[in-house]
Amino acid sequence: MDLETLRQGNFALLGEAINDWSDVVKNLKTMETTARDDLKAKADKANWAGVNATVSREFITKTAGEFADAHTQATTIHNILKDTRDELVSYKQQLDQALERGRKKNLTVTSTGDGGFTVTMIIHPDRAAKGHGVPDHSPQDAEHLRDDIQRILNRATESDTTAAQVLEAIADQAEVGFSGAAYGDRDSALDAVRKAEEAAKLLKEKGDEMSPEEFQKLNGLLASYKNDPLFQEKFATQVGPKGMLEFWADLSSPDNPNELTRTQLNQLGEFQKNLGVVLGGATQSDSPAMRQWENDMVRLSGERYKTRGAEIWGYQIMSNLMRTGDYDDQFLNKYGNSLVATEEKMKLPGNYWQGMGQMMPKMNFIGDAEFGRDPMTGFMTALANSPDAATEFFNTKDPQDNAQWVLKDRPSFDDSPLKDGPNEALDATGKAMYAAVSGVTDPTAPDVQFEEHTPEQREAMKRSLAIMASAGNDFPPEMRDSMAYAVGNHGDLVHKAMSSPLVKQEFDAGQLMEVSKQISRNKDAYSILTEAMHQPIVADILTEKAHPEDSLDRAGRTLGFLEEARYQATNTDKGESLADASWDKAWRYHIVGGIVGPWAPPLDAVQRGVDLVTAKMLEDEQNRINAEATADHTLTYEKRRTELQSLADLWYQENKDWAEDPAHEGYSKSHGTYKQIEEAANDGNKKAEGVAGIQ
């Protein structure tokens, strides 16, 4: 900013713009509140079906979110403009005061026309009127005035240019719509940008050769600003995708001689987590630079990078950085499609990921067991954290069938040779599959809420069910829990399919039988499945009013179906031993959350019934299974007695008036209802036996 611009500056128009933005903020706040508390609240409560249940509700939810982002962005713009206007007004006042001090010493400041200025005397002493003296000044006075003016102009320029810089950066965050980046003033936004540049410079220039003190500084910056949108975008684009991959390749090299790797080893896991959160947040930016970063990262991940002792793939590096953070859905699917295509070309990807004889580095520092050589583990973890991306990935069949590859065809390998236990990649894949079919990241989270299923989620469930059923006894043990939760999450449709006597339902009963059988090979997974299915059964009993007898029949049939799956899972052909040693262990109650949906009455009413029925189920099971399973159906099904009785009692309590009506014979409190549900359970057994041939 030059002298005349600031000296002649009239900030009235800027003040008017700030007032206008203030009105915009107020109006958007009103619209945000209306959209959230009125429009979206009504949409959430509406009992819609078909297209309205998905398209309309999704549109309203997205629109409400846009109003929230618009209000946030307008507030940030208002704050930055006001902050900048106040500073410029202050600098103009400081300039006027400095010029006045100069005049009192016979000094004036004049523009040179090229953006500069010069300090001269107002009146030369020799030209003063006769009898009139002029104020004295020293050469130092002129220098001080020059320095004061220059300092004021520098600060005004800084204020003006940095305001433009951060406003442009905020605007770039969203190519369409509005950014959710919130800043109270210009300085806080500018600080985020400058700290990002500082962190990126340190990583780029020093890399894995930085000192422990420099590493701790970098990690501290990432930790402090990991959720700041401007920091995330600026840091990622300044480092660049290739720079990031090369840095991690060097850092993870097993023969790294640098002091950093030795002294900071116990901090690398936290550093990896912070870095993942920053990069994930950066991919949420719609800036042109970040979009280019994402495209380049997908391309560069398919290349190899030399360490001191090996050659590793970019996929292996980037997937380890995906274990934490919220990555953009489109980026995840571009990356995932590319990863699967590369693995299918490899035929046996484990050979490549393990270096084909080379000494491969440990690329994952989160935990001490898993080496991080399998890129599918980190990628599946990222999908599990991003349900919408997971749904798209598991439904993608072009250019290849992603679900078929990761759920069944993909050869797995041991990436934690120092520790016995489940395969991490398969375990992560199960969690990603659950996110894809449910819209929920973690079914065991204490505050998890049921997400109404979209057509895409139901399609992902049907595809996953079919693929996993076709695996037969090759069903990965690591996926039993996740599939049990997935079946329970779609409990209303599963209940219909298991209990339907003739009519074909949305889910295939044969596939459900095979998957239920594979789940039931492990006691804990079987317990999760059974407890989860108690919820739609109880909900059905509490809501079926037109034909109450049908809910009792469906309850028995579904339990019989599940019982047959358990029987087949825990008995060999000769009925001599259990398929899984877990059946020797004590029973425990699993808390199954995020299952009950809008098809159910209030959760507390369902949960009371579920707790009762589950307690009775565990009572039945407590001493039923030991080291040897019985091949005798009669003895096996006899032990389900109290579970069926508790459901019949619940049904009778809910439908007492109907049951006691003389027109409805055969539903007396004890004998009639028990007989009905027992017969229905036997029918469920027979149905399950009839569809059990699927492999």
XYZ file of C-alpha atoms in Angstrom:
695
model
C 0.000 0.000 0.000
C 1.535 3.345 -1.040
C 1.450 6.647 0.802
C -1.382 8.331 -1.080
C -3.659 5.300 -0.959
C -3.526 5.223 2.814
C -3.464 9.005 3.291
C -6.512 9.532 1.072
C -8.196 6.320 2.148
C -11.934 6.529 2.713
C -13.129 3.412 4.498
C -16.780 4.369 4.570
C -17.589 2.018 1.682
C -15.776 -0.813 3.426
C -17.781 -0.015 6.538
C -20.992 -0.257 4.532
C -19.873 -3.625 3.162
C -19.214 -4.833 6.702
C -22.682 -3.718 7.780
C -24.128 -5.572 4.792
C -22.228 -8.710 5.787
C -23.494 -8.298 9.319
C -27.044 -8.380 7.956
C -26.172 -11.419 5.829
C -24.863 -13.217 8.926
C -28.058 -12.475 10.856
C -30.288 -13.572 7.992
C -28.325 -16.764 7.392
C -28.442 -17.564 11.096
C -32.233 -17.336 10.950
C -32.342 -19.529 7.847
C -29.902 -22.019 9.391
C -32.053 -22.294 12.509
C -35.200 -22.716 10.441
C -33.576 -25.321 8.195
C -32.245 -27.303 11.157
C -35.057 -27.009 13.700
C -37.999 -26.910 11.341
C -37.257 -28.329 7.904
C -34.718 -31.026 8.844
C -36.390 -31.883 12.161
C -39.678 -32.549 10.395
C -37.926 -34.551 7.692
C -36.210 -36.709 10.316
C -39.516 -37.452 12.015
C -41.516 -37.975 8.829
C -42.677 -41.525 8.181
C -41.737 -41.499 4.509
C -41.349 -44.419 2.183
C -39.969 -45.015 -1.272
C -38.279 -42.095 -3.012
C -39.241 -39.607 -0.295
C -37.515 -41.736 2.322
C -34.209 -41.371 0.499
C -33.982 -38.615 -2.107
C -36.117 -35.978 -0.391
C -34.740 -36.613 3.075
C -31.155 -36.577 1.775
C -31.784 -33.330 -0.124
C -33.246 -31.633 2.942
C -30.372 -32.831 5.142
C -27.812 -31.575 2.640
C -29.615 -28.238 2.244
C -29.702 -27.734 6.013
C -25.974 -28.405 6.107
C -25.372 -25.865 3.349
C -27.201 -23.189 5.346
C -24.984 -23.981 8.321
C -21.840 -23.715 6.187
C -23.116 -20.517 4.564
C -23.643 -18.947 7.987
C -20.181 -20.046 9.104
C -18.488 -18.665 6.004
C -20.414 -15.376 6.127
C -19.449 -14.957 9.786
C -15.804 -15.583 8.976
C -15.837 -13.093 6.079
C -17.529 -10.477 8.267
C -14.970 -11.008 11.035
C -12.001 -10.717 8.673
C -13.361 -7.621 6.905
C -14.125 -5.899 10.194
C -10.743 -6.815 11.621
C -8.975 -5.497 8.509
C -11.058 -2.291 8.326
C -10.327 -1.502 11.975
C -6.600 -2.031 11.412
C -6.508 0.135 8.263
C -8.384 2.929 10.021
C -5.863 2.699 12.849
C -2.922 2.816 10.408
C -4.416 5.882 8.669
C -4.683 7.594 12.047
C -1.083 6.668 12.828
C -0.017 8.053 9.419
C -1.853 11.340 10.012
C -0.247 11.658 13.438
C 3.220 10.947 12.026
C 2.716 13.531 9.253
C 1.564 16.076 11.824
C 4.647 15.429 13.956
C 6.744 16.018 10.857
C 5.002 19.299 10.030
C 5.759 20.576 13.523
C 9.415 20.063 12.658
C 9.097 21.599 9.190
C 9.090 18.185 7.477
C 6.675 16.869 4.882
C 6.280 13.571 3.087
C 5.690 13.485 -0.667
C 4.904 10.604 -3.006
C 7.449 9.939 -5.743
C 4.912 8.447 -8.159
C 6.452 4.988 -8.274
C 4.995 3.772 -4.997
C 7.726 5.364 -2.917
C 7.946 8.611 -0.986
C 10.475 11.209 0.094
C 10.866 13.384 3.194
C 11.650 17.062 2.557
C 11.477 20.388 4.365
C 8.270 22.329 4.067
C 10.065 25.713 3.982
C 13.799 26.122 3.590
C 15.161 28.438 6.300
C 16.702 30.658 3.642
C 13.263 31.168 2.053
C 11.362 31.957 5.179
C 9.607 35.331 5.289
C 11.556 38.062 6.910
C 10.994 38.042 10.618
C 9.537 34.482 10.597
C 11.558 31.518 11.811
C 10.945 27.840 10.971
C 11.038 24.890 13.389
C 14.381 23.219 13.715
C 14.926 19.555 12.899
C 17.935 17.314 12.768
C 18.881 14.766 10.103
C 17.841 12.115 12.619
C 14.340 13.654 12.787
C 13.970 13.194 9.038
C 15.226 9.612 9.237
C 12.865 8.799 12.091
C 9.908 10.249 10.190
C 10.885 8.239 7.121
C 11.160 5.051 9.175
C 7.854 5.687 10.946
C 6.030 6.253 7.678
C 7.587 3.173 6.098
C 6.708 1.004 9.105
C 3.085 2.185 9.024
C 2.827 1.565 5.278
C 4.380 -1.896 5.656
C 1.880 -2.842 8.336
C -1.034 -1.477 6.329
C 0.167 -3.419 3.296
C 0.498 -6.553 5.408
C -3.019 -6.095 6.743
C -4.476 -5.561 3.293
C -2.641 -8.336 1.451
C -3.044 -10.962 4.172
C -6.768 -10.241 4.327
C -6.965 -10.897 0.605
C -4.850 -14.016 1.030
C -7.000 -15.622 3.712
C -10.285 -14.595 2.082
C -9.138 -16.222 -1.143
C -7.987 -19.320 0.749
C -11.350 -19.631 2.497
C -13.238 -19.154 -0.767
C -11.109 -21.871 -2.391
C -12.129 -24.405 0.257
C -15.446 -25.019 -1.509
C -15.645 -25.078 -5.293
C -19.430 -25.320 -5.068
C -21.444 -24.203 -2.056
C -19.843 -22.925 1.121
C -16.905 -23.710 3.349
C -17.276 -24.710 6.980
C -13.966 -23.052 7.930
C -14.612 -20.741 10.884
C -12.263 -17.953 12.055
C -12.903 -15.172 14.527
C -10.493 -12.726 12.889
C -7.958 -12.362 10.123
C -4.957 -13.047 12.328
C -6.149 -16.504 13.391
C -6.726 -17.482 9.759
C -3.379 -16.022 8.725
C -1.654 -17.812 11.597
C -2.991 -21.148 10.325
C -1.632 -20.464 6.835
C 1.795 -19.400 8.085
C 2.113 -22.309 10.506
C 1.267 -24.668 7.652
C 3.991 -23.112 5.511
C 6.427 -23.433 8.415
C 5.574 -27.102 8.964
C 5.739 -27.908 5.247
C 9.116 -26.202 4.889
C 10.539 -28.179 7.795
C 9.326 -31.499 6.379
C 10.461 -30.723 2.824
C 13.873 -29.303 3.640
C 14.893 -31.572 6.518
C 12.849 -34.717 5.932
C 13.897 -37.660 8.066
C 17.182 -35.883 8.807
C 15.519 -33.313 11.060
C 16.736 -33.161 14.623
C 14.646 -34.508 17.505
C 13.832 -30.904 18.437
C 12.695 -30.137 14.896
C 10.628 -33.329 14.792
C 8.905 -32.427 18.055
C 8.190 -28.964 16.686
C 6.686 -30.426 13.509
C 4.599 -32.935 15.443
C 3.436 -30.157 17.765
C 2.306 -28.039 14.813
C 0.402 -30.967 13.299
C -1.242 -31.737 16.645
C -2.227 -28.112 17.274
C -3.600 -27.402 13.814
C -4.726 -30.861 12.650
C -8.389 -29.790 12.529
C -7.792 -26.377 10.940
C -9.014 -26.344 7.293
C -6.585 -23.674 6.057
C -3.630 -25.360 7.747
C -4.624 -28.748 6.323
C -4.907 -27.565 2.733
C -1.824 -25.353 2.767
C 0.373 -27.997 4.426
C -0.671 -30.770 2.031
C -0.238 -28.700 -1.126
C 3.065 -27.192 0.035
C 4.559 -30.630 0.732
C 2.983 -32.175 -2.361
C 2.008 -35.833 -2.857
C 5.414 -36.986 -4.060
C 7.194 -35.183 -1.255
C 4.908 -36.852 1.282
C 5.474 -40.342 -0.136
C 9.234 -39.911 -0.328
C 9.403 -38.552 3.219
C 7.524 -41.539 4.685
C 9.589 -43.981 2.642
C 12.798 -42.515 4.075
C 11.409 -42.278 7.601
C 10.338 -45.931 7.686
C 13.538 -47.387 6.269
C 14.777 -50.120 8.658
C 18.421 -49.129 8.216
C 17.833 -45.420 8.797
C 21.015 -44.173 10.504
C 19.528 -40.887 11.650
C 19.146 -39.919 15.276
C 15.462 -39.141 14.644
C 14.450 -42.759 14.036
C 16.246 -43.957 17.151
C 15.246 -41.256 19.631
C 11.683 -40.574 18.448
C 10.513 -44.112 17.706
C 7.921 -44.037 20.495
C 6.502 -40.793 19.072
C 6.122 -41.929 15.477
C 2.700 -43.499 16.069
C 1.252 -40.231 17.354
C 2.961 -38.385 14.515
C 1.377 -40.798 12.014
C -2.066 -40.199 13.536
C -1.683 -36.407 13.414
C -0.411 -36.522 9.842
C -3.337 -38.697 8.777
C -5.890 -36.319 10.282
C -4.258 -33.335 8.538
C -4.138 -35.021 5.127
C -7.669 -36.356 5.495
C -8.992 -32.900 6.281
C -7.037 -31.460 3.369
C -8.848 -33.746 0.912
C -12.128 -32.161 2.037
C -10.962 -28.892 0.452
C -12.214 -28.103 -3.046
C -9.294 -25.824 -3.924
C -7.841 -26.428 -7.413
C -4.459 -27.180 -5.849
C -5.925 -29.838 -3.601
C -7.911 -31.470 -6.382
C -4.661 -31.747 -8.340
C -2.979 -33.158 -5.220
C -5.573 -35.926 -5.001
C -5.265 -36.898 -8.673
C -1.485 -36.930 -8.415
C -1.569 -38.989 -5.214
C -3.690 -41.686 -6.855
C -1.285 -41.804 -9.795
C 1.903 -41.676 -7.703
C 0.662 -44.390 -5.334
C 1.048 -46.839 -8.185
C 4.788 -46.119 -8.379
C 7.649 -47.545 -6.330
C 9.911 -45.616 -3.986
C 13.397 -46.623 -2.948
C 14.423 -46.743 0.682
C 17.950 -47.510 1.777
C 17.316 -51.248 1.731
C 14.120 -51.919 -0.213
C 11.612 -50.661 -2.729
C 8.065 -49.970 -1.578
C 4.854 -48.973 -3.300
C 3.154 -45.629 -2.853
C -0.031 -47.509 -1.943
C 1.723 -48.996 1.075
C 2.766 -45.555 2.279
C -0.458 -43.670 1.643
C -2.703 -46.407 3.032
C -0.862 -46.235 6.346
C -1.520 -42.497 6.503
C -5.241 -43.203 5.923
C -5.684 -45.049 9.213
C -6.799 -41.799 10.842
C -8.605 -38.775 9.459
C -11.756 -38.125 7.457
C -10.823 -38.474 3.792
C -12.940 -37.165 0.935
C -15.310 -39.812 -0.437
C -14.436 -39.240 -4.097
C -10.719 -39.419 -3.360
C -11.148 -42.657 -1.423
C -13.009 -44.313 -4.270
C -10.538 -43.163 -6.929
C -7.740 -44.471 -4.754
C -9.547 -47.720 -3.926
C -10.461 -48.480 -7.536
C -6.840 -47.948 -8.501
C -5.560 -50.131 -5.647
C -7.889 -53.036 -6.478
C -7.035 -52.820 -10.191
C -3.335 -52.956 -9.342
C -3.788 -55.929 -7.009
C -5.786 -57.903 -9.564
C -2.955 -57.424 -12.077
C -0.479 -58.682 -9.472
C -2.404 -61.990 -9.192
C -0.749 -62.672 -5.816
C -0.403 -59.170 -4.358
C 0.984 -60.446 -1.062
C 4.223 -61.376 -2.829
C 4.641 -57.834 -4.087
C 3.613 -56.141 -0.853
C 6.145 -58.282 1.045
C 8.934 -57.200 -1.265
C 9.557 -60.519 -3.036
C 12.555 -61.337 -0.868
C 13.632 -57.811 0.078
C 13.839 -56.587 3.656
C 10.644 -54.541 3.819
C 10.414 -51.609 6.231
C 7.845 -51.194 8.977
C 5.592 -48.480 7.558
C 2.962 -48.423 10.293
C 3.870 -47.092 13.740
C 0.366 -47.151 15.228
C 0.673 -50.147 17.515
C 3.668 -52.445 17.658
C 2.455 -55.587 15.880
C 1.359 -54.708 12.367
C 4.094 -53.837 9.883
C 1.864 -51.867 7.505
C 2.984 -53.755 4.420
C -0.585 -54.599 3.353
C -2.104 -51.407 1.911
C -5.614 -52.854 2.051
C -5.622 -52.657 5.858
C -5.187 -48.897 6.005
C -7.518 -48.294 3.085
C -10.276 -50.449 4.575
C -9.825 -48.591 7.873
C -10.355 -45.329 5.997
C -13.536 -46.709 4.421
C -14.799 -47.837 7.823
C -14.434 -44.205 8.934
C -16.292 -42.945 5.826
C -19.526 -44.949 5.383
C -20.726 -43.142 2.238
C -17.420 -43.858 0.490
C -17.592 -47.459 1.704
C -21.080 -47.892 0.227
C -19.930 -46.641 -3.156
C -16.807 -48.808 -3.075
C -18.675 -52.032 -2.230
C -21.258 -51.366 -4.955
C -18.679 -50.633 -7.668
C -18.503 -53.305 -10.384
C -16.724 -51.259 -13.052
C -13.813 -51.289 -13.844
C -13.808 -54.285 -11.460
C -16.019 -55.808 -8.791
C -14.492 -54.346 -5.641
C -16.641 -56.292 -3.169
C -15.953 -59.620 -4.858
C -12.228 -58.934 -4.613
C -11.941 -57.767 -1.018
C -14.585 -60.081 0.488
C -13.703 -63.326 -1.263
C -11.129 -63.454 -4.064
C -8.239 -61.475 -2.566
C -5.402 -63.637 -1.162
C -4.412 -62.455 2.304
C -1.063 -62.691 4.081
C 0.255 -62.293 7.618
C 1.367 -58.713 8.221
C 2.023 -59.173 11.933
C 4.398 -62.155 12.109
C 5.479 -61.204 15.629
C 1.968 -61.605 17.017
C -0.656 -64.312 16.725
C -4.210 -63.225 16.107
C -6.682 -62.288 13.417
C -5.589 -61.036 10.019
C -5.714 -57.244 10.240
C -6.658 -56.682 6.604
C -9.608 -59.076 6.799
C -10.721 -57.583 10.102
C -10.587 -54.058 8.641
C -12.455 -55.259 5.543
C -15.264 -56.583 7.719
C -15.553 -53.223 9.448
C -15.579 -51.407 6.102
C -18.301 -53.752 4.829
C -20.388 -52.988 7.919
C -19.996 -49.236 7.354
C -21.019 -49.710 3.708
C -24.276 -51.499 4.507
C -25.240 -49.525 7.626
C -24.012 -45.937 7.302
C -22.472 -46.389 10.764
C -18.762 -46.443 11.582
C -18.819 -48.459 14.804
C -21.799 -50.582 15.936
C -20.392 -50.788 19.467
C -20.045 -47.043 20.069
C -22.081 -45.987 23.139
C -23.855 -43.152 21.311
C -24.367 -44.870 17.967
C -27.638 -44.091 16.209
C -29.449 -46.099 13.561
C -29.150 -44.545 10.092
C -32.118 -45.169 7.846
C -30.896 -47.274 4.963
C -30.572 -45.866 1.481
C -31.183 -48.044 -1.597
C -27.404 -48.064 -2.089
C -26.809 -49.431 1.412
C -29.397 -52.165 0.886
C -27.750 -53.034 -2.410
C -24.357 -53.224 -0.680
C -25.897 -55.525 1.926
C -27.401 -57.840 -0.683
C -24.127 -57.970 -2.617
C -22.051 -58.610 0.512
C -24.498 -61.266 1.683
C -24.354 -63.100 -1.639
C -20.559 -62.966 -1.871
C -19.987 -64.064 1.714
C -22.535 -66.877 1.416
C -20.766 -68.183 -1.685
C -17.532 -68.467 0.325
C -18.997 -71.377 2.300
C -16.533 -72.714 4.842
C -13.880 -70.340 3.483
C -15.796 -67.511 5.171
C -13.062 -65.470 6.965
C -13.372 -65.825 10.749
C -12.289 -62.179 11.066
C -15.525 -61.055 9.392
C -17.982 -63.014 11.541
C -18.604 -60.216 14.049
C -18.983 -57.544 11.366
C -21.401 -59.673 9.367
C -23.394 -60.439 12.518
C -23.752 -56.713 13.167
C -24.619 -56.130 9.479
C -27.382 -58.755 9.536
C -28.739 -57.219 12.732
C -28.570 -53.725 11.273
C -30.942 -54.871 8.524
C -32.915 -56.855 11.088
C -36.395 -55.945 9.890
C -35.780 -57.320 6.388
C -33.788 -60.269 7.722
C -36.616 -61.145 10.117
C -39.080 -61.136 7.215
C -36.814 -63.347 5.107
C -36.125 -65.872 7.881
C -39.756 -66.119 8.955
C -41.565 -66.014 5.628
C -43.208 -69.390 4.919
C -43.543 -69.024 1.127
C -43.195 -65.478 -0.192
C -39.741 -64.526 -1.467
C -38.360 -61.525 0.408
C -35.764 -58.874 -0.418
C -32.977 -60.900 1.204
C -32.359 -64.454 0.037
C -33.141 -67.015 2.763
C -30.554 -69.490 1.456
C -27.803 -66.885 1.607
C -28.917 -65.860 5.085
C -28.780 -69.498 6.185
C -25.222 -70.001 4.971
C -23.986 -66.705 6.411
C -25.767 -67.344 9.718
C -24.155 -70.771 9.858
C -20.684 -69.310 9.312
C -21.300 -66.604 11.911
C -22.462 -69.265 14.365
C -19.192 -71.161 14.205
C -17.957 -68.676 16.803
C -19.873 -68.347 20.063
C -19.406 -64.577 20.451
C -20.451 -63.879 16.857
C -23.479 -66.146 17.274
C -24.405 -64.277 20.435
C -24.154 -60.926 18.618
C -26.351 -62.231 15.802
C -28.995 -63.644 18.139
C -29.116 -60.575 20.369
C -29.309 -58.332 17.312
C -32.203 -60.349 15.881
C -34.082 -60.134 19.183
C -34.556 -56.427 18.426
C -36.621 -56.705 15.207
C -38.504 -59.689 16.687
C -39.513 -57.698 19.764
C -40.229 -54.619 17.653
C -42.482 -56.717 15.414
C -44.439 -57.991 18.426
C -44.895 -54.442 19.749
C -46.048 -52.979 16.416
C -48.107 -55.705 14.702
C -51.716 -54.820 15.544
C -53.656 -55.855 12.452
C -52.831 -59.564 12.790
C -51.098 -60.131 16.147
C -50.918 -63.875 15.620
C -48.530 -63.315 12.720
C -45.864 -61.651 14.896
C -45.894 -64.646 17.248
C -45.522 -67.014 14.305
C -42.697 -64.920 12.796
C -40.876 -64.831 16.136
C -40.847 -68.610 16.388
C -39.867 -69.129 12.771
C -36.893 -66.760 12.969
C -35.604 -68.325 16.185
C -35.980 -71.766 14.634
C -34.068 -70.577 11.563
C -31.226 -69.250 13.720
C -31.232 -72.421 15.808
C -30.749 -74.582 12.756
C -27.840 -72.392 11.651
C -26.248 -72.821 15.077
C -26.825 -76.554 15.012
C -25.176 -76.986 11.616
C -22.275 -74.713 12.598
C -21.401 -76.463 15.832
C -21.672 -80.041 14.605
C -19.446 -81.884 12.210
C -20.981 -84.437 9.866
C -20.608 -87.013 12.625
C -21.570 -84.634 15.400
C -18.391 -85.311 17.309
C -16.766 -81.929 17.976
C -17.303 -78.224 17.783
C -16.150 -76.211 14.778
C -14.766 -73.404 16.940
C -13.145 -73.670 20.353
C -14.894 -70.462 21.430
C -17.941 -72.581 22.281
C -16.061 -73.828 25.327
C -15.963 -70.330 26.800
C -18.519 -68.699 29.086
C -21.441 -66.772 27.610
C -21.547 -63.017 27.862
C -24.050 -60.328 26.938
C -22.985 -58.200 23.976
C -24.295 -54.664 23.802
C -25.685 -54.384 20.280
C -26.288 -50.743 19.439
C -27.302 -48.861 16.325
C -29.765 -51.532 15.229
C -33.275 -50.387 16.034
C -34.558 -48.141 13.278
C -37.687 -46.208 12.356
C -39.519 -49.522 11.884
C -39.462 -49.974 15.666
C -41.282 -48.316 18.575
C -39.250 -46.213 21.031
C -35.910 -47.811 21.847
C -36.503 -48.147 25.594
C -39.643 -50.232 25.020
C -37.794 -52.538 22.640
C -34.726 -52.729 24.835
C -36.681 -53.889 27.859
C -38.079 -56.766 25.854
C -34.691 -57.525 24.280
C -32.973 -57.609 27.666
C -35.560 -60.066 28.974
C -35.446 -62.388 25.969
C -31.650 -62.276 25.744
C -31.303 -63.102 29.429
C -33.466 -66.164 28.881
C -31.496 -67.124 25.791
C -28.254 -66.994 27.758
C -29.900 -69.040 30.497
C -30.759 -71.685 27.903
C -27.285 -71.671 26.429
C -25.256 -71.512 29.620
C -24.845 -75.235 30.030
C -25.963 -76.393 26.627
C -22.663 -76.444 24.797
C -19.491 -78.080 26.029
C -16.540 -79.626 24.325
C -18.827 -82.004 22.449
C -21.887 -80.857 20.550
C -24.915 -83.060 20.253
C -26.079 -84.248 16.875
C -29.526 -84.930 18.266
C -31.944 -82.235 17.081
C -34.401 -83.143 19.796
C -31.962 -82.482 22.603
C -30.589 -79.394 20.878
C -33.938 -77.670 20.383
C -35.276 -78.686 23.764
C -32.843 -76.248 25.374
C -34.316 -73.191 23.633
C -37.434 -73.520 25.805
C -37.126 -70.459 28.078
C -36.168 -68.142 25.212
C -39.324 -69.092 23.322
C -41.391 -68.855 26.501
C -40.141 -65.314 27.205
C -41.113 -64.210 23.700
C -44.527 -65.843 24.048
C -45.038 -64.130 27.413
C -44.059 -60.781 25.894
C -46.452 -61.354 23.008
C -49.307 -62.279 25.348
C -48.729 -59.226 27.527
C -48.878 -57.012 24.450
C -51.931 -58.774 22.913
C -53.858 -59.989 25.974
C -57.254 -58.657 24.879
C -56.919 -60.174 21.421
C -55.723 -63.532 22.799
C -58.595 -63.798 25.292
C -61.221 -63.060 22.656
C -63.209 -66.325 22.158
C -62.914 -65.807 18.420
C -59.165 -66.433 18.692
C -58.799 -69.930 20.052
C -55.441 -71.498 20.773
C -53.673 -68.437 22.250
C -54.144 -68.949 25.969
C -51.573 -67.401 28.290
C -49.421 -70.415 28.958
C -50.368 -73.426 26.920
C -51.714 -71.862 23.713
C -49.037 -69.267 23.058
C -46.255 -71.691 23.991
C -47.656 -74.278 21.594
C -47.944 -71.736 18.771
C -44.406 -70.418 19.069
C -42.936 -73.916 19.486
C -44.629 -75.093 16.317
C -43.475 -71.973 14.496
C -39.903 -72.601 15.670
C -40.079 -76.147 14.328
C -41.303 -74.756 11.012
C -38.347 -72.375 11.062
C -36.023 -75.316 11.617
C -37.479 -77.097 8.615
C -37.238 -74.021 6.403
C -33.599 -73.568 7.353
C -32.912 -77.226 6.643
C -34.536 -76.806 3.253
C -32.334 -73.896 2.187
C -29.130 -75.097 3.857
C -27.651 -76.548 0.691
C -26.165 -73.247 -0.529
C -22.379 -73.063 -0.795
